[in-house]
Coordinates of C-alpha atoms in Angstrom, one line a residue:
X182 CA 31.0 -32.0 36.9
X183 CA 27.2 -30.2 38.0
X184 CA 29.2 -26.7 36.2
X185 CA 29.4 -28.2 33.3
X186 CA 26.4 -30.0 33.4
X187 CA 25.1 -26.9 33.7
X188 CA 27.4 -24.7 31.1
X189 CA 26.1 -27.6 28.5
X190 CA 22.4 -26.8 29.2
X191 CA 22.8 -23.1 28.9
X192 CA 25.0 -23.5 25.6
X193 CA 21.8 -25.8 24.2
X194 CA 19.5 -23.6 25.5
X195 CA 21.2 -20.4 24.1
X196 CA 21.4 -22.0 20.6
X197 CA 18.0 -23.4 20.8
X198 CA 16.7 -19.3 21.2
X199 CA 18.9 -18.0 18.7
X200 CA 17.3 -20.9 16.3
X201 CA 14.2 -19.8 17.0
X202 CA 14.8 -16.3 17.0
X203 CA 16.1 -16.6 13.0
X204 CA 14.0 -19.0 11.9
X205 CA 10.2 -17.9 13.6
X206 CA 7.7 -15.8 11.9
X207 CA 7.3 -14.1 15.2
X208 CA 11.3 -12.6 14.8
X209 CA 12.0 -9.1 16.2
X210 CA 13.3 -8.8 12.9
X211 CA 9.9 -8.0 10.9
X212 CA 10.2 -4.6 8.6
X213 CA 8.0 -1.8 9.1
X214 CA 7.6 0.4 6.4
X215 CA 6.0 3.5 6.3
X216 CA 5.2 5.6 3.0
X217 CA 5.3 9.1 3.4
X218 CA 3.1 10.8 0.6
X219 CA 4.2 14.7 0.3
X220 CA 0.9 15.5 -1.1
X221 CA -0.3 15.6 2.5
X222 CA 2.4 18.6 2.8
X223 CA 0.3 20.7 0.4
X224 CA -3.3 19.9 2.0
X225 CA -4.9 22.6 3.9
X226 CA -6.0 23.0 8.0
X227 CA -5.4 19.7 9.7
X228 CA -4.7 17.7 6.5
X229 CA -1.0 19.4 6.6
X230 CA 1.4 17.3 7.4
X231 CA 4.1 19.2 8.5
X232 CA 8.3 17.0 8.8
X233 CA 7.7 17.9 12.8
X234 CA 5.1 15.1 12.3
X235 CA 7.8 12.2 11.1
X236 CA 9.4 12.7 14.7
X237 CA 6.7 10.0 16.1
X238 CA 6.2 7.4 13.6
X239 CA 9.9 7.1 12.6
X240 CA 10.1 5.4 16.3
X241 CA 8.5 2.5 14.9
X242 CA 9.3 2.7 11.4
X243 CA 12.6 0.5 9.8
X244 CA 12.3 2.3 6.4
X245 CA 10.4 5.0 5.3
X246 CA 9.8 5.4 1.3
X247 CA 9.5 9.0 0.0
X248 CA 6.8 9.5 -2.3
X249 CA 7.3 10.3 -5.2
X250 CA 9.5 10.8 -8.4
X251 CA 8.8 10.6 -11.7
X252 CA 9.7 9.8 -15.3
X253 CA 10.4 13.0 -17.8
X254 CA 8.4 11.7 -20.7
X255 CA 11.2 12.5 -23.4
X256 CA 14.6 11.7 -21.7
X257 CA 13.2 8.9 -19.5
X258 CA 15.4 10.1 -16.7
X259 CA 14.0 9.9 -13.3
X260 CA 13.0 13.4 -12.1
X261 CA 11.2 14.7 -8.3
X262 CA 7.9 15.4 -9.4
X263 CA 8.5 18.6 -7.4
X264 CA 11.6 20.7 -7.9
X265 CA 10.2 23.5 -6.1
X266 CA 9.9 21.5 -3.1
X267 CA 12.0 18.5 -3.4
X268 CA 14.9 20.3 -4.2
X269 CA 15.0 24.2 -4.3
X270 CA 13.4 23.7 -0.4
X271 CA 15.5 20.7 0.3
X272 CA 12.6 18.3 1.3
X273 CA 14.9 15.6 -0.3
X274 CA 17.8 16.7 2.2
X275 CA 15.5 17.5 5.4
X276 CA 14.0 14.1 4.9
X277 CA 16.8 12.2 4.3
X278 CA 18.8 14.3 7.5
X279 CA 16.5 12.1 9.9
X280 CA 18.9 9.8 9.8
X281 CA 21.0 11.5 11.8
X282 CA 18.1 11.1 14.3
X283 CA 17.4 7.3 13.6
X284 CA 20.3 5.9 12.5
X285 CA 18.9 2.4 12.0
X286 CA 16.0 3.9 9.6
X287 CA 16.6 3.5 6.0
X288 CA 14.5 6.1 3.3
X289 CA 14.2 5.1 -0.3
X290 CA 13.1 7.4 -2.7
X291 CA 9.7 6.1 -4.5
X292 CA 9.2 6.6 -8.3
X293 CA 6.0 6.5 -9.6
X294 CA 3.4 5.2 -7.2
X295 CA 0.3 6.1 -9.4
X296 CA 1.2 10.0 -9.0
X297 CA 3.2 10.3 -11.7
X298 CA 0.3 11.5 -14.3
X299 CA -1.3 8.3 -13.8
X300 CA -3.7 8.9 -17.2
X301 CA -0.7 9.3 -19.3
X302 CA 1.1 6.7 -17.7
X303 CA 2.5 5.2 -21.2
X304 CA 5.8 6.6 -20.6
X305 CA 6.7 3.8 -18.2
X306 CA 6.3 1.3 -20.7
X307 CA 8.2 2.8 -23.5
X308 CA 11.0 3.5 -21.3
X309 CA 11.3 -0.3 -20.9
X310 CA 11.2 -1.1 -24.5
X311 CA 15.3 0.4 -25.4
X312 CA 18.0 -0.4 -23.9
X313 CA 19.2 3.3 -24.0
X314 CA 16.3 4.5 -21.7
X315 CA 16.4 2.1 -19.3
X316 CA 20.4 2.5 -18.7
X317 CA 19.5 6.8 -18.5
X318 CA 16.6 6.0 -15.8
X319 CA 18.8 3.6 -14.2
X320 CA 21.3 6.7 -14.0
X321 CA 19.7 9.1 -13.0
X322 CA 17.6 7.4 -10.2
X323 CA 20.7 6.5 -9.0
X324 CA 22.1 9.7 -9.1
X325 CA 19.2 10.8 -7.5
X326 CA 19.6 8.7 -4.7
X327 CA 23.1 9.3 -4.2
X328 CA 23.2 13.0 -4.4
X329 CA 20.4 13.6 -1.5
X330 CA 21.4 10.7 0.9
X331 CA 18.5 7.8 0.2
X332 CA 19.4 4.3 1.1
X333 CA 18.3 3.2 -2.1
X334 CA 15.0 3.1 -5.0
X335 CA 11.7 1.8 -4.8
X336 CA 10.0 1.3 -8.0
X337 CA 6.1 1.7 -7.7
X338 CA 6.0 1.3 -11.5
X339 CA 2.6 2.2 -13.3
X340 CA 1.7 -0.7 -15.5
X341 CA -1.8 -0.3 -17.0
X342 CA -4.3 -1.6 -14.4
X343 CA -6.5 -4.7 -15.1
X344 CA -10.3 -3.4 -15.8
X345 CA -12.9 -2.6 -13.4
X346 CA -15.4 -5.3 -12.4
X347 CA -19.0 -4.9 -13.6
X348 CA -22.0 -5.2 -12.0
X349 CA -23.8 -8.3 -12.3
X350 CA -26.9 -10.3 -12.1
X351 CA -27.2 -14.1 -10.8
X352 CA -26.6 -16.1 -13.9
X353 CA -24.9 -13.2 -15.4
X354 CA -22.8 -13.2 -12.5
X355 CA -21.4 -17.0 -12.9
X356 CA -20.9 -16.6 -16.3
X357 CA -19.0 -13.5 -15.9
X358 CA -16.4 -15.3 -13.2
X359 CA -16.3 -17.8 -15.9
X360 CA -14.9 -15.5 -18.5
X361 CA -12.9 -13.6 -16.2
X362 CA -10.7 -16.5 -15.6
X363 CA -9.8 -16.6 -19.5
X364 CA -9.6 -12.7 -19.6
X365 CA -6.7 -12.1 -22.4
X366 CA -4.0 -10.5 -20.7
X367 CA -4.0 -8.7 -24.4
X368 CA -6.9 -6.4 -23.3
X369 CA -5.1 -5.1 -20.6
X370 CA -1.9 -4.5 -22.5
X371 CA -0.9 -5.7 -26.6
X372 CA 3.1 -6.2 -25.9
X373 CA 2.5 -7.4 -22.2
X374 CA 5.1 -10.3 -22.5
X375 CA 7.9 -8.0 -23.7
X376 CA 7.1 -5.4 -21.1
X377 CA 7.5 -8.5 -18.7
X378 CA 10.9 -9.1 -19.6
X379 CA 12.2 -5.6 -20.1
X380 CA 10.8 -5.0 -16.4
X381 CA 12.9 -7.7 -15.7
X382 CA 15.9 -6.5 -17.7
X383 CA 15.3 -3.2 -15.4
X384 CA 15.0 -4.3 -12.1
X385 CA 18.4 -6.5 -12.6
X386 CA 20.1 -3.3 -14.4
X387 CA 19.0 -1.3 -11.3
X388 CA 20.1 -3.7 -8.5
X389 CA 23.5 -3.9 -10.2
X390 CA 24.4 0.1 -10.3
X391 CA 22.9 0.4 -6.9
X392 CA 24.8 -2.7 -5.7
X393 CA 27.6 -0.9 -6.4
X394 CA 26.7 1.8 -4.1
X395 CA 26.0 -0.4 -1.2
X396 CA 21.9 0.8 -1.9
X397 CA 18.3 -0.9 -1.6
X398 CA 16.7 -2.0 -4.5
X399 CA 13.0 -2.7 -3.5
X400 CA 9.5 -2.6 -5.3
X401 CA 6.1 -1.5 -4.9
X402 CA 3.1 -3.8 -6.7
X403 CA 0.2 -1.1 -7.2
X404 CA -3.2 -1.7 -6.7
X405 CA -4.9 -3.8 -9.8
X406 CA -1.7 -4.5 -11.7
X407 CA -1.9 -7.9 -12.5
X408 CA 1.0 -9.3 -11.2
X409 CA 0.8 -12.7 -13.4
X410 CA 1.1 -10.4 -16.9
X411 CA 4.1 -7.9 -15.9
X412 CA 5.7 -9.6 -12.7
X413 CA 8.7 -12.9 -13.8
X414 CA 8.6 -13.4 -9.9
X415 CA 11.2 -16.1 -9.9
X416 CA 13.5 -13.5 -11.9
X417 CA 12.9 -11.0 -10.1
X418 CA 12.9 -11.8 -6.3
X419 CA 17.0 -12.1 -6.3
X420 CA 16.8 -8.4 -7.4
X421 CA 14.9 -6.9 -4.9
X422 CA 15.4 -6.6 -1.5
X423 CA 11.6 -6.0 -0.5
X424 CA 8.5 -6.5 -2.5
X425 CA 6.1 -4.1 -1.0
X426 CA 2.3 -5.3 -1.2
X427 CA -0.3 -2.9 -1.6
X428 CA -2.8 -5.3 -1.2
X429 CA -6.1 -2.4 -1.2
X430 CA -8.0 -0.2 -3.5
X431 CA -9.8 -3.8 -5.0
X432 CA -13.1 -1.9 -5.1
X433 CA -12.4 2.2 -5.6
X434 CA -15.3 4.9 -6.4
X435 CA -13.5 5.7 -9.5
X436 CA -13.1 2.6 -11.0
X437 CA -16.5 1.2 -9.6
X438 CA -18.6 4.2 -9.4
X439 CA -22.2 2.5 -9.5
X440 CA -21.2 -0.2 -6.8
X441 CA -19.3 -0.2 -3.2
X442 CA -17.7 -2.9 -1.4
X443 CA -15.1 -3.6 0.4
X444 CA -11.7 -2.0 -0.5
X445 CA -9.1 -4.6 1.1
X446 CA -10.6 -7.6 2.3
X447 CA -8.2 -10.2 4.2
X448 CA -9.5 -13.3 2.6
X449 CA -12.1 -14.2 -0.4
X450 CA -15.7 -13.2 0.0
X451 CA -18.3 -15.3 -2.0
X452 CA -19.3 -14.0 -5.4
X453 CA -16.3 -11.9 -5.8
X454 CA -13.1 -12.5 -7.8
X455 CA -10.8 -15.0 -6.3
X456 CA -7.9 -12.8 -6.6
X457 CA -9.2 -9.5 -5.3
X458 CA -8.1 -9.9 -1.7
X459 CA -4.9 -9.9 0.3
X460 CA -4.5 -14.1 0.8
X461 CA -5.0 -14.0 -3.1
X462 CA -1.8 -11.6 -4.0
X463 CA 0.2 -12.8 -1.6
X464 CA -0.6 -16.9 -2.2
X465 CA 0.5 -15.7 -5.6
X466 CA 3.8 -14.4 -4.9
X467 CA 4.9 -17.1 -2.4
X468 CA 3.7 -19.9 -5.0
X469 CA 5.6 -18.1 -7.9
X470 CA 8.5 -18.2 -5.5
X471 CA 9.3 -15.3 -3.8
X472 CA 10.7 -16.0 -0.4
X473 CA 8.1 -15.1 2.5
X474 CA 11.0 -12.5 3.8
X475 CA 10.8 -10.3 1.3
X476 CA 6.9 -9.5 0.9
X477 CA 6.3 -6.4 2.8
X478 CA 2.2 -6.9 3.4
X479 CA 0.4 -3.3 2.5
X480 CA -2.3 -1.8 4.7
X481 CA -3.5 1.5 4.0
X482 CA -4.5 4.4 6.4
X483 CA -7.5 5.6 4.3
X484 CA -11.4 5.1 3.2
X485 CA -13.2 5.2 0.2
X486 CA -16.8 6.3 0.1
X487 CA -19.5 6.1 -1.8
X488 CA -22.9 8.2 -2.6
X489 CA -25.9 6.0 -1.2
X490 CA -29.1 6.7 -2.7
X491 CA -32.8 6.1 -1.3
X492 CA -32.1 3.0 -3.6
X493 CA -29.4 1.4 -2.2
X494 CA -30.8 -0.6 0.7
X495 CA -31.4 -0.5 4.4
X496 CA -28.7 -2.8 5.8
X497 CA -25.5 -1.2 4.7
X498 CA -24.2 -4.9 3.8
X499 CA -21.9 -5.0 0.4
X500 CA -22.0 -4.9 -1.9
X501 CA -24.4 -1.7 -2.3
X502 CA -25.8 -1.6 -6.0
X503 CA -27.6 2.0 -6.8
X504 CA -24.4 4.2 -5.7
X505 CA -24.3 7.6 -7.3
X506 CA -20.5 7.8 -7.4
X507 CA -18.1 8.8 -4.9
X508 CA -18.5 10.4 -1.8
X509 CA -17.8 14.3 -0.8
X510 CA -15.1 15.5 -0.4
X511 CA -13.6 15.3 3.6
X512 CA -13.2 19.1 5.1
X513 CA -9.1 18.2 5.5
X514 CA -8.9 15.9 2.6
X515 CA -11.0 17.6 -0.2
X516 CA -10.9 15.1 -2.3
X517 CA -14.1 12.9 -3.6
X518 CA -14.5 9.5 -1.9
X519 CA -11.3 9.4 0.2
X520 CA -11.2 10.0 3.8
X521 CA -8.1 9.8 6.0
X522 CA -8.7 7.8 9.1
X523 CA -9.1 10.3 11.2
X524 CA -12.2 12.3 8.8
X525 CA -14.0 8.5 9.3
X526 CA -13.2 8.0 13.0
X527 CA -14.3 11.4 14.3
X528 CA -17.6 10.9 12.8
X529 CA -18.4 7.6 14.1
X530 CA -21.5 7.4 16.1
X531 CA -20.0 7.8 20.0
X532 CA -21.8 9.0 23.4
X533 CA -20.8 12.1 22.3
X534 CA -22.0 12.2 18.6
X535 CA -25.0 10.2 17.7
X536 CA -27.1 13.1 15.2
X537 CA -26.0 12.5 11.7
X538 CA -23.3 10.1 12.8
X539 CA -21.6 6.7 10.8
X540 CA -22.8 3.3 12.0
X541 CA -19.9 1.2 12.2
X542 CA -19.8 -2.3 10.8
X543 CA -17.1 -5.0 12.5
X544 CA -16.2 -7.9 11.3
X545 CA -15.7 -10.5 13.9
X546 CA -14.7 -12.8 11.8
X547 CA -11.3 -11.2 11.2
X548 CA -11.6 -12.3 7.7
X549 CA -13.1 -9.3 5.4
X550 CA -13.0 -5.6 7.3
X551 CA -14.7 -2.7 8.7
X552 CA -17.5 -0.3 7.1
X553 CA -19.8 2.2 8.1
X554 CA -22.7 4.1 6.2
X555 CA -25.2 6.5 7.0
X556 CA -28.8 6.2 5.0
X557 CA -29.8 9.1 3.0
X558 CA -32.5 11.8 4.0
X559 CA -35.7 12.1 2.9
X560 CA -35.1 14.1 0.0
X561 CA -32.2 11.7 -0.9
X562 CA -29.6 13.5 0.2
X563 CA -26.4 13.0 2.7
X564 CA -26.3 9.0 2.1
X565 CA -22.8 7.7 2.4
X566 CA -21.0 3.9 2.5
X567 CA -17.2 4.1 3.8
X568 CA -14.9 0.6 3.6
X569 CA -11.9 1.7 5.3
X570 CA -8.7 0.3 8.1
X571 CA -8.8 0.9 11.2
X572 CA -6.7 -0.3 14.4
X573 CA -8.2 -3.6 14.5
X574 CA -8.4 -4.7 10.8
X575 CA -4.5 -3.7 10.7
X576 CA -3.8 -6.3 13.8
X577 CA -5.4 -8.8 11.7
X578 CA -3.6 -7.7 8.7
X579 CA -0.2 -8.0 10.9
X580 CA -0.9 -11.0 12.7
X581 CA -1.5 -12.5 9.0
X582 CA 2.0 -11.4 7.8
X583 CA 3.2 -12.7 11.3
X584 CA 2.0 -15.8 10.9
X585 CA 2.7 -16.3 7.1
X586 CA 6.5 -15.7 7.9
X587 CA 6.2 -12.2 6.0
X588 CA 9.2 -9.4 5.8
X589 CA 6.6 -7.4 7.3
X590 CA 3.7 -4.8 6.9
X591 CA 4.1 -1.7 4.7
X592 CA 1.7 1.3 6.2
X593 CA 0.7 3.7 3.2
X594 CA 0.4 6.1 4.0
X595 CA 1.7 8.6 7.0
X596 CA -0.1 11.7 6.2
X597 CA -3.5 9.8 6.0
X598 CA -3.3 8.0 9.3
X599 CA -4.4 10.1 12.8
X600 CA -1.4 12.1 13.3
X601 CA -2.6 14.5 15.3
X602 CA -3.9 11.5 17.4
X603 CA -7.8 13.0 17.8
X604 CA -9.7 9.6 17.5
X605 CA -8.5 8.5 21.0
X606 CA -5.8 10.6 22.1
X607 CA -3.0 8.6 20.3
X608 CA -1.4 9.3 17.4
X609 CA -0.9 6.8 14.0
X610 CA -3.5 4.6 15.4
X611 CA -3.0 2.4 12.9
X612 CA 0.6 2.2 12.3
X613 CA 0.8 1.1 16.1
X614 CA -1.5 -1.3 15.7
X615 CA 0.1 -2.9 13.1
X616 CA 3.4 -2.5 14.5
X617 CA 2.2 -4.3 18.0
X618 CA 1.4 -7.3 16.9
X619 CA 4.3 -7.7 14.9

């Protein structure tokens, strides 16, 4: 009688795990997907990220999205953006061959991602206005994936971005949150409600070839595309298999070149837009019915930086008016206002570098994210205000997607986090940070 007493208890208790286990947002089961940007193969000195660098990260990672593929602006076929590289060097196959490696890890081939000529980026929308070159994209991406040994596509499709935010005063500034709430979604693009639906007509057209195949179908939302003008959530979620977040890049040097602020804050910040934050894009998704499972949170491994002048203010707090632009270019980088984490983190003021270091800025508060600056000279020169993710800021940003009952965290990208671990000793700081708390 006690054994099966006993045999009873263990049955419930067994049952009552294996609930909990499926149905908690704190499930083993939470995605981690890393973006792997080949640009950072063609940068210089310690900016060169090398495959031998995958090795590490691909521990931790459950996908990993190749970046990128393109659109040939006459046939509309999906094209690698690099045939030297991609495919005369194999990069495509030597990618893909880590499989073999990590047999669990998926890799989906990413088209578009805002390097496809991102000033011409028309092409994107006339290929979903015909039926003809949606079905030859459809083709060939899938041919594409099948021919080099992806698990599937990710579209990172480049709809026009909404416009930059302006600078404001007081009253100005009310008024202008005002307006902004009946912005026509006309001014950002004419045929917007047809390119809605033909999006639509894509994404269903892709899942079903690749379906076929037994291949992922997932999508990447970029920075500033508004998601309420091109996006039929509740038509679209049954076609995808992830919907990956890039939830940053709110305030960039190039769009906002006379004001900084904070790039990917968690939550809403007073006098800024209600929708420029993470909470904001993902409450969106959830509410327009996409299940929590399938939103893969973004958190990205770099900084933007801005120019401070003598003009801009003692206290570093944003947002800093009277910026001259973006920052200089980082010695690995080279490339105006961007840092990777490890360009910000070495120069942070330490025991060990405190002359013409960054002060760093927490935020205790979980709620908004990290900064540093340093004033400018005398002569005006050398000023400079960085909003960028560190370890800590990606805990909160994973303990958020925890706690919502998100698929998981997306990390974007590999090549821009410390991978040669000189901040503290480890390498992808960030990514393990992230991946730790989930």
């Amino acid at each position: 009688m006690i054994g099966k007493v006993i045999a009873a208890i263990a049955f419930v208790a067994i049952a009552a795990a294996q609930y909990n286990t499926q149905n908690s947002p704190y499930s083993t089961s939470s995605k981690i997907v890393c973006y792997y940007d080949t640009k950072g193969h063609f940068r210089s000195g310690d900016a060169k990220f090398e495959d031998a660098f995958l090795t590490e990260p691909l521990q931790f990672c459950t996908h990993l999205v190749y970046g990128f593929a393109g659109v040939n602006p006459t046939t509309c076929k999906a094209i690698p953006l690099s045939e030297q590289f991609d495919v005369i060097q194999n990069h495509y196959r030597d990618v893909t061959n880590l499989k073999r490696r990590y047999p669990g890890l998926k890799v989906l081939l990413s088209i578009g991602g805002g390097r496809d000529d991102p000033e011409h980026s028309e092409k994107y929308l006339k290929l979903l206005e015909s039926v003809d070159t949606r079905l030859a994209f459809v083709e060939s991406a899938e041919a594409l994936a099948t021919s080099y040994g992806f698990d599937g596509i990710d579209l990172a499709w480049q709809f026009p971005p909404n416009k930059p935010k302006k600078i404001h005063g007081t009253w100005s500034g009310i008024w202008s949150k005002i307006k902004h709430t009946f912005v026509s979604p006309s001014e950002i693009d004419p045929k917007h409600a047809e390119h809605m639906e033909q999006f639509t007509a894509l994404v269903r057209e892709m899942k079903n070839a690749l379906a076929h195949k037994g291949l992922l179908l997932s999508m990447s939302v970029l920075p500033n595309v508004n998601s309420t003008i091109f996006h039929d959530v509740p038509k679209l979620a049954p076609n995808l298999d992830l919907v990956n977040l890039w939830a940053f890049d709110y305030f960039t040097p190039q769009r906002n070149p006379k004001e900084a602020d904070y790039t990917a804050p968690l939550h809403e910040l007073i006098d800024r837009k209600y929708d420029e934050n993470v909470n904001g894009l993902v409450q969106h998704w959830i509410h327009k019915g996409c299940p929590n499972n399938k939103i893969i949170l973004g958190i990205p491994t770099f900084a933007r930086t801005w120019k401070m002048s003598k003009d801009s203010g003692l206290s570093g707090v944003p947002p800093i008016s009277d910026i001259k632009g973006p920052g200089e270019a980082g010695h690995h980088t080279k490339e105006e206002g961007l840092l990777s984490y490890e360009e910000v983190c070495t120069q942070l003021t330490n025991p060990h570098h405190n002359a013409n270091a960054l002060r760093k800025v927490g935020d205790p508060t979980g709620k908004f994210g990290t900064y540093a600056f340093k004033l400018p000279d005398h002569s005006g020169h050398g000023g400079i205000w960085v909003s960028y993710e560190d370890p800590s800021t990606a805990e909160n940003k994973a303990t958020y997607a925890r706690n919502k009952g998100l698929g998981g965290v997306a990390v974007v990208d590999l090549t821009l986090d410390d991978f040669r671990g000189k901040c503290n000793g480890n390498k992808y700081p960030i990514l393990r940070a992230a991946r730790m708390r989930l």
